[in-house]
């Protein structure tokens, strides 16, 4: 055999090289046929100019990225565009019909590869986890976000909201950036509802809350930095850097803090179950505050193999991290927009006055809000929804397709391709939201919402992998904003009447959100 090959080689080496090359090409085409299909599909689409190695990742650093998303993306590139992150091509979908095809299918629940870089910022729980783990955990956790369970968090929402509004009252007459005040209250709510920290025990004499021993506010967003320095995408290289080491330490601190909370809760449960006389009556049990951690421990006791301590820790971190900036931004934006549009502030206040009138509920107009009160705040809900339309806290998210999908009736996007969704752009398409850049909460009245495509409004994503904390967030925001509006009147400050949104994977307001506060 060797002799035969040598004979052919001697006679016609050039021809043999061509055959070898052709076979190698065919083999590569076979092995990479999925990637080739994806490249071929994406190359036919319009999109911004691509740079070597980083692709379009530099956009994540551009100061005007949100402005481009809001005003130019659709005009310049159309409803289906391409976007490269490093060497990987993605399809961007902007029209609700096309978005629905992707998000509504349970086959497209896989996240894109870069979500793994978010572990430190969002934990290793539901948001970033692989499909199999996600499916099991989502099934375990979904019931905890049912309204009947959220009912048990309402007292925590109302108490933290009351502390927030009292702090603002103390600042009456001053100009202030509401962002910090709101973020503190959101953090307190999460500590109580997720971890079960008794916040009332932590209030210092000056009214501030001592949560300094917990590490859930220290994460850094490093994804854009790693994307435009692609060698840092190699984990072992990244871990050698100062940021990489800090990130590892932060992750260890989060794990240790959650484990401490789990151990403490287990100890408490053991000691309360051993003292029979303290067992609560059914009525007390209904009233009792609870936490997501407590719920998760119960689930783990039922199924320790499928949902163990490590899973609890990952999900705890995710709730603590995913529920912070998202709610903080949306609440502060809602307050700022109400300060700017006083006619809507007045409408919300009139609604609140009616809900808390002396002859309704417990008869005390200053009483804390109940679940029933929160549900009745419809005008306030429109205002929150409109703030989330204009400034969706999560302006971008992505999926990997698990099946071929056809969009706009003609483009087939192959299975395995990543798809990017930009609520920040879709929310401002004029054919779905007329006068899209104006603040018009009445868009969300039942009659005005009726004809709108269900996937045109996506602040919480949609479909099976939507935000599990959606209802939690709306109730929490209503509790905070209503408490403030019941005690204060908000106004704007000359020269500080415009939001300067900036992109940090969640939307932030550059320079803060400044308002005047006057006691009612
Ligand atoms: C205004 C507030 C909020 C907004 C705008 C928001 C938005 C979102 C969005 C867009 C997603 C999908 C992300 C993706 O597909 O990559 C998501 C997922 C998620 N959110 Fe929220 N969120 C908010 C509040 C919360 C809160 C308060 C919690 C928890 C207490 C929470 C927990 C989660 C979790 C665990 C997921 C992953 C769900 C899954 O994959 O099954 N979110 N959120």
PDB file of C-alpha atoms in Angstrom, residues 164-272:
ATOM      1  CA  UNK A 164     -38.108  55.253  52.036  1.00  0.00           C
ATOM      2  CA  UNK A 165     -40.914  57.831  51.895  1.00  0.00           C
ATOM      3  CA  UNK A 166     -40.149  59.010  55.454  1.00  0.00           C
ATOM      4  CA  UNK A 167     -36.518  59.585  54.424  1.00  0.00           C
ATOM      5  CA  UNK A 168     -37.699  61.687  51.487  1.00  0.00           C
ATOM      6  CA  UNK A 169     -40.047  63.681  53.722  1.00  0.00           C
ATOM      7  CA  UNK A 170     -37.061  64.530  55.914  1.00  0.00           C
ATOM      8  CA  UNK A 171     -35.390  66.007  52.809  1.00  0.00           C
ATOM      9  CA  UNK A 172     -38.456  68.147  51.960  1.00  0.00           C
ATOM     10  CA  UNK A 173     -37.520  71.428  50.316  1.00  0.00           C
ATOM     11  CA  UNK A 174     -34.216  70.065  49.048  1.00  0.00           C
ATOM     12  CA  UNK A 175     -33.137  68.969  45.593  1.00  0.00           C
ATOM     13  CA  UNK A 176     -32.174  65.311  45.532  1.00  0.00           C
ATOM     14  CA  UNK A 177     -31.143  62.421  43.300  1.00  0.00           C
ATOM     15  CA  UNK A 178     -33.756  59.738  44.040  1.00  0.00           C
ATOM     16  CA  UNK A 179     -31.595  56.905  42.725  1.00  0.00           C
ATOM     17  CA  UNK A 180     -29.621  56.221  45.921  1.00  0.00           C
ATOM     18  CA  UNK A 181     -32.708  56.415  48.169  1.00  0.00           C
ATOM     19  CA  UNK A 182     -34.622  53.982  45.957  1.00  0.00           C
ATOM     20  CA  UNK A 183     -31.691  51.569  45.614  1.00  0.00           C
ATOM     21  CA  UNK A 184     -31.347  51.372  49.414  1.00  0.00           C
ATOM     22  CA  UNK A 185     -35.043  50.530  49.775  1.00  0.00           C
ATOM     23  CA  UNK A 186     -34.873  47.890  47.021  1.00  0.00           C
ATOM     24  CA  UNK A 187     -31.878  46.301  48.720  1.00  0.00           C
ATOM     25  CA  UNK A 188     -33.709  46.218  52.059  1.00  0.00           C
ATOM     26  CA  UNK A 189     -36.744  44.587  50.429  1.00  0.00           C
ATOM     27  CA  UNK A 190     -34.564  41.915  48.804  1.00  0.00           C
ATOM     28  CA  UNK A 191     -32.745  41.178  52.051  1.00  0.00           C
ATOM     29  CA  UNK A 192     -36.026  40.622  53.829  1.00  0.00           C
ATOM     30  CA  UNK A 193     -37.971  38.768  51.120  1.00  0.00           C
ATOM     31  CA  UNK A 194     -35.177  36.694  49.598  1.00  0.00           C
ATOM     32  CA  UNK A 195     -32.874  36.019  52.558  1.00  0.00           C
ATOM     33  CA  UNK A 196     -35.293  36.510  55.445  1.00  0.00           C
ATOM     34  CA  UNK A 197     -33.210  39.233  57.154  1.00  0.00           C
ATOM     35  CA  UNK A 198     -35.384  40.992  59.741  1.00  0.00           C
ATOM     36  CA  UNK A 199     -34.809  44.573  58.606  1.00  0.00           C
ATOM     37  CA  UNK A 200     -36.614  46.118  61.606  1.00  0.00           C
ATOM     38  CA  UNK A 201     -33.819  44.645  63.785  1.00  0.00           C
ATOM     39  CA  UNK A 202     -31.180  46.313  61.631  1.00  0.00           C
ATOM     40  CA  UNK A 203     -32.419  49.896  61.690  1.00  0.00           C
ATOM     41  CA  UNK A 204     -29.848  52.220  63.312  1.00  0.00           C
ATOM     42  CA  UNK A 205     -30.757  55.244  65.428  1.00  0.00           C
ATOM     43  CA  UNK A 206     -30.312  57.615  62.487  1.00  0.00           C
ATOM     44  CA  UNK A 207     -32.838  55.592  60.431  1.00  0.00           C
ATOM     45  CA  UNK A 208     -30.269  53.941  58.134  1.00  0.00           C
ATOM     46  CA  UNK A 209     -30.202  50.161  57.863  1.00  0.00           C
ATOM     47  CA  UNK A 210     -27.104  48.153  58.722  1.00  0.00           C
ATOM     48  CA  UNK A 211     -26.600  45.601  55.968  1.00  0.00           C
ATOM     49  CA  UNK A 212     -22.879  46.221  55.591  1.00  0.00           C
ATOM     50  CA  UNK A 213     -21.942  42.620  56.411  1.00  0.00           C
ATOM     51  CA  UNK A 214     -23.640  41.315  53.229  1.00  0.00           C
ATOM     52  CA  UNK A 215     -21.766  41.353  49.904  1.00  0.00           C
ATOM     53  CA  UNK A 216     -24.654  41.619  47.431  1.00  0.00           C
ATOM     54  CA  UNK A 217     -23.981  45.193  46.387  1.00  0.00           C
ATOM     55  CA  UNK A 218     -20.373  44.868  45.370  1.00  0.00           C
ATOM     56  CA  UNK A 219     -20.477  43.113  41.966  1.00  0.00           C
ATOM     57  CA  UNK A 220     -18.807  44.727  38.956  1.00  0.00           C
ATOM     58  CA  UNK A 221     -20.000  44.564  35.352  1.00  0.00           C
ATOM     59  CA  UNK A 222     -16.981  43.262  33.443  1.00  0.00           C
ATOM     60  CA  UNK A 223     -18.616  41.750  30.349  1.00  0.00           C
ATOM     61  CA  UNK A 224     -18.068  44.634  27.871  1.00  0.00           C
ATOM     62  CA  UNK A 225     -14.440  44.933  29.041  1.00  0.00           C
ATOM     63  CA  UNK A 226     -13.795  41.225  28.428  1.00  0.00           C
ATOM     64  CA  UNK A 227     -15.507  41.352  25.038  1.00  0.00           C
ATOM     65  CA  UNK A 228     -13.309  44.090  23.659  1.00  0.00           C
ATOM     66  CA  UNK A 229     -10.210  42.404  25.092  1.00  0.00           C
ATOM     67  CA  UNK A 230     -11.009  38.955  23.637  1.00  0.00           C
ATOM     68  CA  UNK A 231      -7.982  37.209  25.201  1.00  0.00           C
ATOM     69  CA  UNK A 232      -9.737  37.814  28.553  1.00  0.00           C
ATOM     70  CA  UNK A 233     -12.484  35.473  27.366  1.00  0.00           C
ATOM     71  CA  UNK A 234     -10.054  32.650  28.084  1.00  0.00           C
ATOM     72  CA  UNK A 235     -10.911  31.954  31.714  1.00  0.00           C
ATOM     73  CA  UNK A 236      -7.431  31.023  32.958  1.00  0.00           C
ATOM     74  CA  UNK A 237      -5.954  34.232  31.501  1.00  0.00           C
ATOM     75  CA  UNK A 238      -8.766  36.334  32.964  1.00  0.00           C
ATOM     76  CA  UNK A 239      -8.282  34.742  36.378  1.00  0.00           C
ATOM     77  CA  UNK A 240      -4.688  36.003  36.409  1.00  0.00           C
ATOM     78  CA  UNK A 241      -5.844  39.633  36.171  1.00  0.00           C
ATOM     79  CA  UNK A 242      -6.692  41.817  39.176  1.00  0.00           C
ATOM     80  CA  UNK A 243     -10.346  42.070  38.058  1.00  0.00           C
ATOM     81  CA  UNK A 244     -10.488  38.305  37.589  1.00  0.00           C
ATOM     82  CA  UNK A 245      -9.139  37.724  41.094  1.00  0.00           C
ATOM     83  CA  UNK A 246     -11.554  40.284  42.551  1.00  0.00           C
ATOM     84  CA  UNK A 247     -14.428  38.586  40.757  1.00  0.00           C
ATOM     85  CA  UNK A 248     -13.460  35.201  42.181  1.00  0.00           C
ATOM     86  CA  UNK A 249     -13.241  36.653  45.690  1.00  0.00           C
ATOM     87  CA  UNK A 250     -16.644  38.291  45.242  1.00  0.00           C
ATOM     88  CA  UNK A 251     -18.155  35.000  44.126  1.00  0.00           C
ATOM     89  CA  UNK A 252     -16.673  33.239  47.199  1.00  0.00           C
ATOM     90  CA  UNK A 253     -18.071  35.965  49.474  1.00  0.00           C
ATOM     91  CA  UNK A 254     -21.545  35.578  47.960  1.00  0.00           C
ATOM     92  CA  UNK A 255     -21.467  31.811  48.401  1.00  0.00           C
ATOM     93  CA  UNK A 256     -20.242  32.086  51.991  1.00  0.00           C
ATOM     94  CA  UNK A 257     -22.933  34.661  52.866  1.00  0.00           C
ATOM     95  CA  UNK A 258     -25.713  32.497  51.425  1.00  0.00           C
ATOM     96  CA  UNK A 259     -24.403  29.369  53.150  1.00  0.00           C
ATOM     97  CA  UNK A 260     -24.382  31.315  56.449  1.00  0.00           C
ATOM     98  CA  UNK A 261     -28.016  32.325  55.916  1.00  0.00           C
ATOM     99  CA  UNK A 262     -28.992  28.727  55.081  1.00  0.00           C
ATOM    100  CA  UNK A 263     -27.290  27.375  58.208  1.00  0.00           C
ATOM    101  CA  UNK A 264     -28.896  30.055  60.373  1.00  0.00           C
ATOM    102  CA  UNK A 265     -32.354  29.336  58.987  1.00  0.00           C
ATOM    103  CA  UNK A 266     -31.905  25.583  59.521  1.00  0.00           C
ATOM    104  CA  UNK A 267     -30.886  26.220  63.139  1.00  0.00           C
ATOM    105  CA  UNK A 268     -33.929  28.458  63.688  1.00  0.00           C
ATOM    106  CA  UNK A 269     -36.277  25.883  62.163  1.00  0.00           C
ATOM    107  CA  UNK A 270     -34.841  23.120  64.316  1.00  0.00           C
ATOM    108  CA  UNK A 271     -35.184  25.092  67.527  1.00  0.00           C
ATOM    109  CA  UNK A 272     -38.739  26.209  66.704  1.00  0.00           C
TER     110      UNK A 272
END
